[in-house]
PDB file of C-alpha atoms in Angstrom:
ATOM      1  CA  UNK A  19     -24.349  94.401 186.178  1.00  0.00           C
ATOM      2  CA  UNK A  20     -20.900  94.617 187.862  1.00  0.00           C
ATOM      3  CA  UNK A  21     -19.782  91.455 189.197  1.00  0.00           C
ATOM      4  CA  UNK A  22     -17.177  92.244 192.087  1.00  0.00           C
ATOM      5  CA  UNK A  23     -14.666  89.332 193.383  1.00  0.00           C
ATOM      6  CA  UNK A  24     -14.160  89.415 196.787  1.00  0.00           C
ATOM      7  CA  UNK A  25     -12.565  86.205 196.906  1.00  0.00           C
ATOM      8  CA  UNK A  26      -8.373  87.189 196.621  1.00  0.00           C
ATOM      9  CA  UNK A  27      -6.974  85.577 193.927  1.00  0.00           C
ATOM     10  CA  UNK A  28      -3.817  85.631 192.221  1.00  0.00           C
ATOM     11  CA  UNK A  29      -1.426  88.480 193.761  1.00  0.00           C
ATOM     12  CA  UNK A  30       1.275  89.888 192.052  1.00  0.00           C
ATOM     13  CA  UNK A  31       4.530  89.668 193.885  1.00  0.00           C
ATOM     14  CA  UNK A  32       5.929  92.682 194.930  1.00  0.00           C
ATOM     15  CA  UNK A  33       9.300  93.086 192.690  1.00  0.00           C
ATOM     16  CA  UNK A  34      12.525  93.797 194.800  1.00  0.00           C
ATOM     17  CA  UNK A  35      14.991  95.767 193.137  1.00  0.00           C
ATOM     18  CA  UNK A  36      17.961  93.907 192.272  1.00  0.00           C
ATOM     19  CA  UNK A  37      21.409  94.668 193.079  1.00  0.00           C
ATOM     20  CA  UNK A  38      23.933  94.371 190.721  1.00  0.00           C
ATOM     21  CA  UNK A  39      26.888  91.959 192.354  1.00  0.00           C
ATOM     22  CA  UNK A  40      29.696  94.256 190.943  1.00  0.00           C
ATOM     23  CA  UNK A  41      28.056  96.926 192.918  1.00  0.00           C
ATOM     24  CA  UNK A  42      27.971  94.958 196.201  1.00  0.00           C
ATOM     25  CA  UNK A  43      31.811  93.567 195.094  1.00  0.00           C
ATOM     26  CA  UNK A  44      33.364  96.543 195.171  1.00  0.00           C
ATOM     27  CA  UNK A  45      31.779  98.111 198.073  1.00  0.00           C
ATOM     28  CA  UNK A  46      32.808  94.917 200.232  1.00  0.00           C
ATOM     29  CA  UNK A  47      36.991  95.948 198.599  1.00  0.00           C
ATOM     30  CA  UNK A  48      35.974  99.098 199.285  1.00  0.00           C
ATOM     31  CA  UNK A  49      35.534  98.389 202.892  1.00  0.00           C
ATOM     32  CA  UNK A  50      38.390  95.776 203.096  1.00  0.00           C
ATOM     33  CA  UNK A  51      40.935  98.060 201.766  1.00  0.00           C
ATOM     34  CA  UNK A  52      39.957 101.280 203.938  1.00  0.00           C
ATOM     35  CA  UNK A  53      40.177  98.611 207.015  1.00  0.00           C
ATOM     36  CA  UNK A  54      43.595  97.276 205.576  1.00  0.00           C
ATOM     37  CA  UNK A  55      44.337 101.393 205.502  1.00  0.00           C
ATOM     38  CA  UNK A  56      43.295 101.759 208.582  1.00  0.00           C
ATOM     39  CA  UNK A  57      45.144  98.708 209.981  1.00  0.00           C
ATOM     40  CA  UNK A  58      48.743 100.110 208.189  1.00  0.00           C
ATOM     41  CA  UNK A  59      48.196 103.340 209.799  1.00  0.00           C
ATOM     42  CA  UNK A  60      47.680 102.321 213.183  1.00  0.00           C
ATOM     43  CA  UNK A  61      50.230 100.115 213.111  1.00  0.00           C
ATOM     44  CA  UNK A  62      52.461 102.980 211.619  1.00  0.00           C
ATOM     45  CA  UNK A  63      51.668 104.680 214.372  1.00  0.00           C
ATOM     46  CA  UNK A  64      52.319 101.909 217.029  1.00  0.00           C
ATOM     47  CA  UNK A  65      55.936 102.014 215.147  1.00  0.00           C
ATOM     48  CA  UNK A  66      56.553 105.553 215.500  1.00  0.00           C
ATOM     49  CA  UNK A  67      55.700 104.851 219.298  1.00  0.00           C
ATOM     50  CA  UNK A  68      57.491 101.907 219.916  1.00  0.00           C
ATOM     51  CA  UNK A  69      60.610 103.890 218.140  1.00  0.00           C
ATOM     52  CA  UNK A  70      60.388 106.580 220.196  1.00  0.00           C
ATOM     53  CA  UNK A  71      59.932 104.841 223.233  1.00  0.00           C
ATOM     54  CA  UNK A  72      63.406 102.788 222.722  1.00  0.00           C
ATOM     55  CA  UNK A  73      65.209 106.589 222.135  1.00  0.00           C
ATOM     56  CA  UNK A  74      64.105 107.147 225.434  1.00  0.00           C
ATOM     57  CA  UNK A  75      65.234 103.943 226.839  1.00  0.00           C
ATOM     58  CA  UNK A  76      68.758 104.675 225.537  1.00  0.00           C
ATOM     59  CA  UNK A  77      68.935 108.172 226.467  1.00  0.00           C
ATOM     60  CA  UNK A  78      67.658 106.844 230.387  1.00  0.00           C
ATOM     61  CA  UNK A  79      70.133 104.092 229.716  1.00  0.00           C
ATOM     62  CA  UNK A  80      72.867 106.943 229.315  1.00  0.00           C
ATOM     63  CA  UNK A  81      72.200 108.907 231.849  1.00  0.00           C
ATOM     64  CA  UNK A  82      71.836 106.382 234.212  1.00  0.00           C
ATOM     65  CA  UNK A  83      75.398 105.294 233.217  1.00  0.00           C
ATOM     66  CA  UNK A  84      76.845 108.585 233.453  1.00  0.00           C
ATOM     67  CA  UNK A  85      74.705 108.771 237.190  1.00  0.00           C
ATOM     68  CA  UNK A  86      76.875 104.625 238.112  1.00  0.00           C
ATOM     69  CA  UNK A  87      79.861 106.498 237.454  1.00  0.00           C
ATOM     70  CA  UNK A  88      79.262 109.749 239.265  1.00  0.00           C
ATOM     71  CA  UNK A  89      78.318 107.890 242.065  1.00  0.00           C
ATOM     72  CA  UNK A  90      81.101 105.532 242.346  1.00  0.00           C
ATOM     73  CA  UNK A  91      83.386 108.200 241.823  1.00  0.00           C
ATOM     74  CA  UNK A  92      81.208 110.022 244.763  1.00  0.00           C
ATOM     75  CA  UNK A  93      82.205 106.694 246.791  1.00  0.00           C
ATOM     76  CA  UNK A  94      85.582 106.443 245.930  1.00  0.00           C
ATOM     77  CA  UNK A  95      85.985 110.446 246.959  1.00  0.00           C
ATOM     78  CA  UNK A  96      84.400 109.484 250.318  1.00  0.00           C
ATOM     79  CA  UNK A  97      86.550 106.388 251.200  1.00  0.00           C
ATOM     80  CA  UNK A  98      89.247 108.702 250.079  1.00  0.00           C
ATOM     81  CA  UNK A  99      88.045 111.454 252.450  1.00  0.00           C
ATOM     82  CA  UNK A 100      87.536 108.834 255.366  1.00  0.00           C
ATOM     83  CA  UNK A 101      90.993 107.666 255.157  1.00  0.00           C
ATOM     84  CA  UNK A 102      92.954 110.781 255.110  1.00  0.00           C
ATOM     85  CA  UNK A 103      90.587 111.929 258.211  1.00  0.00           C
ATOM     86  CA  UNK A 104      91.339 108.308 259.960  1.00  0.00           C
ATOM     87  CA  UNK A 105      95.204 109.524 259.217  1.00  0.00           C
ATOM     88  CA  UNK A 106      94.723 112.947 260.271  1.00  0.00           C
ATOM     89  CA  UNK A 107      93.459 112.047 263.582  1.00  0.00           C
ATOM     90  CA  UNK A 108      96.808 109.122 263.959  1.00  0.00           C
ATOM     91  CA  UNK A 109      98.977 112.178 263.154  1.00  0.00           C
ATOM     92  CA  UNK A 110      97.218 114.416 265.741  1.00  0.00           C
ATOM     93  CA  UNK A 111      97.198 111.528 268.383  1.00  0.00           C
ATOM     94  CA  UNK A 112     101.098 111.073 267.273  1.00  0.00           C
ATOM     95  CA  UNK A 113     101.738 114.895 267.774  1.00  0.00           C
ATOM     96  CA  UNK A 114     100.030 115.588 271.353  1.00  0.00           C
ATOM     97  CA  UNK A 115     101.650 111.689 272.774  1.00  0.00           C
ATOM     98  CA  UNK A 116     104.755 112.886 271.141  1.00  0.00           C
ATOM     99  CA  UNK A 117     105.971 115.501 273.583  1.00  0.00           C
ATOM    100  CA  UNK A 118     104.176 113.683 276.457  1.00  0.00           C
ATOM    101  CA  UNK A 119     107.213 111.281 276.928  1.00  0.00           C
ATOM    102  CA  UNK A 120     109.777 113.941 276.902  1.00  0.00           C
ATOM    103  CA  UNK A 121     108.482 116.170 279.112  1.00  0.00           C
ATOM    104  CA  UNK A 122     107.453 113.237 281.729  1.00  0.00           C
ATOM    105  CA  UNK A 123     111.687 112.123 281.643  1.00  0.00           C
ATOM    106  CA  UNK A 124     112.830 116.007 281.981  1.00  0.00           C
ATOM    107  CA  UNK A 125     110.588 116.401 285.159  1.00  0.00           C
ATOM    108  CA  UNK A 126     111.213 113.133 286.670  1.00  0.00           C
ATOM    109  CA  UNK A 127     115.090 113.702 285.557  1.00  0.00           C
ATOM    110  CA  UNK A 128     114.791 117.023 287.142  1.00  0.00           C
ATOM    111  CA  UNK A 129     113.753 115.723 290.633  1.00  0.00           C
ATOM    112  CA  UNK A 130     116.471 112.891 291.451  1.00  0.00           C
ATOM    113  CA  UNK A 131     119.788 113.094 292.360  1.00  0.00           C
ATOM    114  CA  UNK A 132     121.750 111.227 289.886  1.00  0.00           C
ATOM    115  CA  UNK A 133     125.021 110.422 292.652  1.00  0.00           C
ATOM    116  CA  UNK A 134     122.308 108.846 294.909  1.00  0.00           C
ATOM    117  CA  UNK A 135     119.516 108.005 292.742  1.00  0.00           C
ATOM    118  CA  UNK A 136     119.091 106.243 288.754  1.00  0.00           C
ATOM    119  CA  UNK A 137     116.141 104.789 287.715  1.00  0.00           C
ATOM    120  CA  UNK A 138     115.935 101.254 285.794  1.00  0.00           C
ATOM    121  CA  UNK A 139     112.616 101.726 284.133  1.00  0.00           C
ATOM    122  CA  UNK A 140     109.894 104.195 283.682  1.00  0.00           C
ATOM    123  CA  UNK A 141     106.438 103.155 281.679  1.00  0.00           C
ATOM    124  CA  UNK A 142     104.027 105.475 280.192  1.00  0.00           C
ATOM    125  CA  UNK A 143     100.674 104.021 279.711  1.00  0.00           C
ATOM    126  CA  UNK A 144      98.259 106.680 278.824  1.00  0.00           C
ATOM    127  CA  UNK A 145      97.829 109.394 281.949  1.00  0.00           C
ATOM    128  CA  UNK A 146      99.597 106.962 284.269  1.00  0.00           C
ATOM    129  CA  UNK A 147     103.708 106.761 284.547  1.00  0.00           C
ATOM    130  CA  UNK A 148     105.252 103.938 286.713  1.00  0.00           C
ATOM    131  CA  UNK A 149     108.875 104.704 287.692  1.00  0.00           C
ATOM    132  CA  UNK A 150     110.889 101.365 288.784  1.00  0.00           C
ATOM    133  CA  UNK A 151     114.596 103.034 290.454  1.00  0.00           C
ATOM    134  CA  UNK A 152     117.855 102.279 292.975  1.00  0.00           C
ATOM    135  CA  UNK A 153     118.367 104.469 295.435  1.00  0.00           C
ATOM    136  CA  UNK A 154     121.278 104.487 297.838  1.00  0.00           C
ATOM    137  CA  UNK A 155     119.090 105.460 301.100  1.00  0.00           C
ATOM    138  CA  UNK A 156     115.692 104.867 301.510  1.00  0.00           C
ATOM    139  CA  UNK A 157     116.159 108.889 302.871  1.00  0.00           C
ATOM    140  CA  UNK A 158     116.914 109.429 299.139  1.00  0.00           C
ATOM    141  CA  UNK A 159     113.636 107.730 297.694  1.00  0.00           C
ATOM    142  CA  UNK A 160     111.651 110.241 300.120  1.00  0.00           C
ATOM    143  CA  UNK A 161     113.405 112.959 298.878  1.00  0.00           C
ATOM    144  CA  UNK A 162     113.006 112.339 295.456  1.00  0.00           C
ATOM    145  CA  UNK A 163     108.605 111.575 295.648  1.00  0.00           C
ATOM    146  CA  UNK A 164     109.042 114.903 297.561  1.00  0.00           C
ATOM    147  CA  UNK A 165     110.775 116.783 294.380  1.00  0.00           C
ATOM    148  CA  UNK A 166     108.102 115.083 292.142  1.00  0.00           C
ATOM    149  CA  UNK A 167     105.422 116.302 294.878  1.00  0.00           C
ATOM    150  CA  UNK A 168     106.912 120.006 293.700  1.00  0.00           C
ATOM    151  CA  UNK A 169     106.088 120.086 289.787  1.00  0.00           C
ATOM    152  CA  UNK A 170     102.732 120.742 288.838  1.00  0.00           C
ATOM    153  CA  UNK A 171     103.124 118.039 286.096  1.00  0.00           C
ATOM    154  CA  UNK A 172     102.126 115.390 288.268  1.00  0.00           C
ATOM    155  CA  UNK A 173      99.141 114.853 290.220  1.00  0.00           C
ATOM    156  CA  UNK A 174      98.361 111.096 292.635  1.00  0.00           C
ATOM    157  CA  UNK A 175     102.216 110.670 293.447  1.00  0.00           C
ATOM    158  CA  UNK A 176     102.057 107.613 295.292  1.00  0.00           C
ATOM    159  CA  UNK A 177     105.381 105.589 296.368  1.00  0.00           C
ATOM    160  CA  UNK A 178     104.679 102.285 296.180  1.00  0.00           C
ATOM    161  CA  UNK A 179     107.378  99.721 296.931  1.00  0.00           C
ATOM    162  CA  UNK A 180     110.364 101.115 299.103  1.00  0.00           C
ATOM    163  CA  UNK A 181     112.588  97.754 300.252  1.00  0.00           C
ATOM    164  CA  UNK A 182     116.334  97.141 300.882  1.00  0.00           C
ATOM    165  CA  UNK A 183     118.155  94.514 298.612  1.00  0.00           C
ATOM    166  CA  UNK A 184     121.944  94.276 297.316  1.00  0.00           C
ATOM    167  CA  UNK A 185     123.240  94.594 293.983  1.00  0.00           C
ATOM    168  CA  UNK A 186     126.789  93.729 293.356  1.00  0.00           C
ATOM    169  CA  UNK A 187     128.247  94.290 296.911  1.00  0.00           C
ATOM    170  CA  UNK A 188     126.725  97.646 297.291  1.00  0.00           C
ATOM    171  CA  UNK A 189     123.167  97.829 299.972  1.00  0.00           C
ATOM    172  CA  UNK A 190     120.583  99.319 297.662  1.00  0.00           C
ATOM    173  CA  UNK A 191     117.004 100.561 298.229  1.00  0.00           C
ATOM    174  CA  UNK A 192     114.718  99.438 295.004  1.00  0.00           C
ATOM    175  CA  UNK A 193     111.809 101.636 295.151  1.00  0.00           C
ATOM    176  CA  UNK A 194     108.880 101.884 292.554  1.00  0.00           C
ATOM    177  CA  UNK A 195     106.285 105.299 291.896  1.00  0.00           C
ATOM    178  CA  UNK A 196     102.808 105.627 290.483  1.00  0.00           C
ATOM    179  CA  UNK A 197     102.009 108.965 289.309  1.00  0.00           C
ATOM    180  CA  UNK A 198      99.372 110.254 287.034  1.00  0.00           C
ATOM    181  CA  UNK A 199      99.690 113.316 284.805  1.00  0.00           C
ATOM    182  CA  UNK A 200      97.891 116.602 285.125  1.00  0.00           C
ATOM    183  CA  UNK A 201      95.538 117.302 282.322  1.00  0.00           C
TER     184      UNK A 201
END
């Protein structure tokens, strides 16, 4: 008869296969070196970035140099320009006051008599002329407002001051004017 065992005895253990250490060596250098690789070329890379990125930080630090000077030479051409306008408009000023004073004397010259009439001072101030004179007669002061009251240079001919005083041993009138010029 067959005699069957159903009790478990004795197993055999399963056999693993064995790796052989030089195997598992040189895949772990394997993997070291292609990371060291990989490392070098990245940071190769980072290199070639970080170079080109200080090119262009020179070049920008170039042209904004050349931009400084450009604009201060921008800003020296304007306070240039501002000047020579601030002395163009004294010139002008200079040229239309110029004539002012001249003409004023010829048309106050024009209207007094000098035998009876001189004046002692005459002010300018703008649009308004004060006229400080002697007159022999006070009929000689009318006279000569009355002459100014003819040109058509001044405008608001007031007399202002018409009183009797002495100079020397001589009776004088001492008279003063406003007027205002036309335009």
């Amino acid at each position: 008869m067959i005699r069957i065992n159903l009790l478990a005895g004795p197993r055999a253990r399963k056999i693993r296969p064995e790796w052989d250490v030089r195997a598992e060596l040189a895949l772990a250098i394997g993997l070291v070196v292609l990371a060291g690789g990989a490392c070098l070329y990245y940071s190769g890379m980072l290199d070639q970035e970080i170079e080109a990125r200080q090119t262009e930080k020179q070049d920008k630090q170039k042209q904004l140099a050349a931009l400084k000077e450009q604009v201060k030479q921008v800003e020296d051409f304007e306070q240039k320009k501002k000047l020579l306008e601030d002395k163009n408009r004294v010139i002008e000023q200079l040229e239309k006051s110029r004539g002012g004073p001249v003409r004023v004397l010829d048309y106050v010259s024009r209207s007094l008599e000098p035998l009876k009439l001189w004046l002692v001072r005459l002010s300018i101030k703008g649009n308004s002329v004060e006229v400080e004179g002697r007159a022999l007669t006070n009929d000689d002061v009318v006279e000569f407002v009355n002459n100014l009251r003819q040109t058509d240079y001044f405008s608001s001919i007031q007399l202002r001051e018409s009183r009797a005083g002495t100079e020397g041993k001589v009776n004088v009138y001492l008279f003063r004017v406003d007027l205002t010029l036309k335009g």
